[in-house]
Amino acid sequence: MQLHVLTKKLQSIKQQSRLDDLVHDLDMLDFDVLFTTVSGGSISKGVGIVLHNRLLQHIHGLSFHAYSDRICALHFTFHNRRIHAFAVYFPTTWDTDEAVFQVYDIWDLLMQSSAREHAVPIIGGDFNACLGAPMPQDDGERLGSHGSGPRNHRGDMLARWVLQHNLQILNRSCPTPQPFDDWTCCRVADRVRVQIDFLLSSPSIAVQDMW
């Protein structure tokens, strides 16, 4: 079983020109599952999951679940494996830790549900957390052995949650083609490039390639 999974951050797509750009990108991208997060203020934020037509021909039991404007899911069966795909957009550093804890509380319930159904979870999106370079005490198989920059408080929270639920961070398991090319966001305040978008899944999933 092979899946080509991407995560993509979008600015507000309420404008027709930006929506047209997204449709054009979807035509050009090579993917099976695409997780999207939309940032554009408290009114227009959201999440979504896009499946390529070629994947739709090989799956069944498809159902969509919207839990909030920060979490949605697609459940489907692919090659006799039940998949729970989740898109997420975590609160930013401007939000309180309490807001982040509330999102993690929902995630705890969703992971318990996936475990009960023996489903493989695949999570993608904007975690608004910096894990940075691997640290000596890290579990490299779960948190990944590649990354750059410092780790922040929200990164510590994410690392603990990943270990708690026996997940792995897929896009930190392989080096990027160019050193320090793992960033996914350029912060407005200081123009520092950081990696805050991640793909997570069960340790039963192996990464074949990354770019």
Coordinates of C-alpha atoms in Angstrom, one line a residue:
M1 CA 0.0 0.0 0.0
Q2 CA 1.5 3.4 -1.1
L3 CA 0.1 6.8 -0.6
H4 CA 1.5 10.1 -1.7
V5 CA 0.5 12.6 1.0
L6 CA 1.0 16.4 1.1
T7 CA 0.1 19.2 3.4
K8 CA -0.5 22.7 2.0
K9 CA -1.0 26.0 3.7
L10 CA -3.4 28.5 2.1
Q11 CA -4.0 32.1 2.6
S12 CA -7.7 33.2 2.5
I13 CA -9.3 31.7 -0.6
K14 CA -12.4 33.9 -0.3
Q15 CA -11.2 35.9 -3.3
Q16 CA -11.9 34.3 -6.6
S17 CA -8.4 34.9 -7.9
R18 CA -6.9 32.9 -5.0
L19 CA -9.5 30.2 -5.4
D20 CA -8.5 30.0 -9.1
D21 CA -4.9 29.7 -8.1
L22 CA -5.8 26.8 -5.8
V23 CA -7.6 24.9 -8.5
H24 CA -4.7 25.4 -10.8
D25 CA -2.3 24.1 -8.2
L26 CA -4.5 21.0 -7.7
D27 CA -4.2 20.3 -11.4
M28 CA -0.4 20.5 -11.3
L29 CA 0.3 18.7 -8.0
D30 CA 1.0 15.0 -7.8
F31 CA -0.7 13.6 -4.7
D32 CA -3.2 11.0 -3.4
V33 CA -4.2 12.8 -0.2
L34 CA -3.8 16.6 0.3
F35 CA -4.3 18.2 3.7
T36 CA -5.1 22.0 3.5
T37 CA -5.2 24.7 6.2
V38 CA -6.6 28.1 5.5
S39 CA -5.3 31.1 7.5
G40 CA -6.8 34.5 7.2
G41 CA -8.0 35.7 10.6
S42 CA -10.5 34.3 13.0
I43 CA -13.4 34.5 10.5
S44 CA -11.9 32.7 7.5
K45 CA -9.6 30.0 9.0
G46 CA -10.4 26.4 8.2
V47 CA -9.2 22.9 7.2
G48 CA -9.9 20.5 4.4
I49 CA -8.8 17.2 2.8
V50 CA -8.6 16.6 -1.0
L51 CA -8.5 13.2 -2.6
H52 CA -7.1 12.7 -6.1
N53 CA -9.5 11.0 -8.6
R54 CA -7.1 8.1 -9.0
L55 CA -7.4 7.3 -5.3
L56 CA -11.2 7.4 -5.3
Q57 CA -11.2 4.4 -7.7
H58 CA -9.5 2.3 -5.1
I59 CA -11.2 3.2 -1.8
H60 CA -14.6 2.5 -0.3
G61 CA -16.4 3.2 3.0
L62 CA -15.7 6.9 2.6
S63 CA -17.2 9.3 5.2
F64 CA -16.4 12.9 6.1
H65 CA -16.5 14.4 9.6
A66 CA -16.1 18.1 10.5
Y67 CA -15.4 18.5 14.2
S68 CA -14.6 22.3 14.2
D69 CA -13.0 24.9 12.0
R70 CA -9.7 23.4 13.2
I71 CA -10.2 19.7 12.7
C72 CA -11.8 17.5 10.0
A73 CA -11.5 13.9 9.0
L74 CA -12.0 11.5 6.1
H75 CA -12.4 7.8 6.9
F76 CA -12.0 5.3 4.2
T77 CA -10.7 1.8 3.4
F78 CA -7.8 1.4 1.1
H79 CA -6.3 -2.1 0.2
N80 CA -8.1 -3.6 3.2
R81 CA -6.7 -1.0 5.6
R82 CA -9.0 1.4 7.4
I83 CA -7.6 4.9 7.2
H84 CA -8.5 7.9 9.4
A85 CA -7.1 11.0 7.7
F86 CA -7.2 14.2 9.7
A87 CA -6.5 17.8 8.8
V88 CA -5.6 20.2 11.6
Y89 CA -4.9 23.9 12.2
F90 CA -3.7 24.6 15.7
P91 CA -4.0 27.9 17.5
T92 CA -1.2 30.3 16.9
T93 CA 1.3 31.7 19.4
W94 CA -1.0 34.7 19.8
D95 CA -3.6 32.3 21.4
T96 CA -3.4 31.0 24.9
D97 CA -2.1 27.6 26.0
E98 CA -5.6 26.8 27.2
A99 CA -6.8 27.1 23.6
V100 CA -4.1 24.6 22.5
F101 CA -5.0 22.2 25.3
Q102 CA -8.6 22.2 24.2
V103 CA -7.5 21.1 20.7
Y104 CA -5.3 18.4 22.2
D105 CA -8.3 17.2 24.3
I106 CA -10.2 16.6 21.1
W107 CA -7.2 14.9 19.5
D108 CA -7.0 12.5 22.5
L109 CA -10.6 11.4 21.8
L110 CA -10.0 11.0 18.1
M111 CA -6.9 8.9 18.6
Q112 CA -8.7 6.7 21.1
S113 CA -11.5 6.2 18.5
S114 CA -9.0 5.3 15.7
A115 CA -7.3 2.8 18.1
R116 CA -10.7 1.1 18.9
E117 CA -11.5 0.8 15.1
H118 CA -7.9 -0.5 14.4
A119 CA -7.6 2.3 11.9
V120 CA -4.3 3.9 10.7
P121 CA -4.3 7.6 11.5
I122 CA -2.7 10.1 9.1
I123 CA -2.6 13.6 10.4
G124 CA -1.5 16.6 8.4
G125 CA -1.6 20.4 8.7
D126 CA -0.4 23.5 10.5
F127 CA 0.6 22.7 14.1
N128 CA 2.0 26.1 14.9
A129 CA 4.7 24.4 16.8
C130 CA 8.5 24.5 16.3
L131 CA 10.3 21.2 16.9
G132 CA 13.6 22.5 15.5
A133 CA 16.7 20.4 15.4
P134 CA 16.7 17.0 17.0
M135 CA 17.7 17.0 20.7
P136 CA 19.8 14.4 22.5
Q137 CA 16.9 13.1 24.6
D138 CA 14.6 12.8 21.6
D139 CA 13.2 9.5 20.4
G140 CA 14.5 9.7 16.8
E141 CA 12.2 7.0 15.5
R142 CA 9.1 8.9 16.7
L143 CA 10.1 12.6 16.5
G144 CA 12.4 12.3 13.5
S145 CA 16.1 12.7 13.1
H146 CA 16.1 15.7 10.8
G147 CA 15.2 19.4 11.4
S148 CA 16.7 22.8 12.1
G149 CA 16.4 25.7 14.4
P150 CA 15.3 26.0 18.1
R151 CA 12.4 24.2 19.7
N152 CA 9.7 26.3 21.4
H153 CA 7.1 25.6 24.1
R154 CA 4.5 24.5 21.7
G155 CA 7.0 22.2 20.1
D156 CA 7.6 20.5 23.5
M157 CA 3.8 20.0 23.8
L158 CA 3.6 18.4 20.3
A159 CA 6.6 16.1 21.0
R160 CA 5.0 14.9 24.3
W161 CA 1.6 14.3 22.5
V162 CA 3.3 12.4 19.6
L163 CA 5.0 10.1 22.1
Q164 CA 1.9 9.7 24.2
H165 CA -0.1 8.3 21.3
N166 CA 2.8 6.3 19.8
L167 CA 2.8 8.2 16.5
Q168 CA 5.7 9.3 14.3
I169 CA 6.4 12.6 12.5
L170 CA 6.8 11.5 8.9
N171 CA 8.4 14.7 7.4
R172 CA 11.2 14.7 9.9
S173 CA 12.3 11.2 9.1
C174 CA 14.3 12.0 6.0
P175 CA 16.7 14.8 5.1
T176 CA 15.4 17.5 2.7
P177 CA 17.2 17.8 -0.7
Q178 CA 18.9 21.0 0.4
P179 CA 20.1 21.7 4.0
F180 CA 17.8 23.9 6.0
D181 CA 15.2 23.6 3.3
D182 CA 12.6 22.1 5.7
W183 CA 10.9 25.3 6.7
T184 CA 7.2 25.8 5.9
C185 CA 6.6 29.3 7.3
C186 CA 8.4 32.6 7.3
R187 CA 7.4 34.5 10.5
V188 CA 6.1 38.0 9.9
A189 CA 7.6 39.4 13.1
D190 CA 11.3 38.5 12.6
R191 CA 11.3 36.9 9.0
V192 CA 12.8 33.7 10.5
R193 CA 12.0 30.5 8.6
V194 CA 10.5 27.7 10.7
Q195 CA 8.9 24.3 10.2
I196 CA 5.4 24.2 11.7
D197 CA 3.5 22.0 9.2
F198 CA 3.8 18.3 9.8
L199 CA 2.6 14.9 8.7
L200 CA 2.0 12.4 11.5
S201 CA 1.0 8.7 11.4
S202 CA 1.4 5.3 13.0
P203 CA 4.9 3.7 13.2
S204 CA 3.5 1.0 10.8
I205 CA 3.8 3.6 8.0
A206 CA 7.2 3.9 6.3
V207 CA 8.4 6.9 4.4
Q208 CA 9.7 6.0 1.0
D209 CA 10.6 9.5 -0.2
M210 CA 10.1 13.1 0.7
W211 CA 10.5 16.4 -1.2

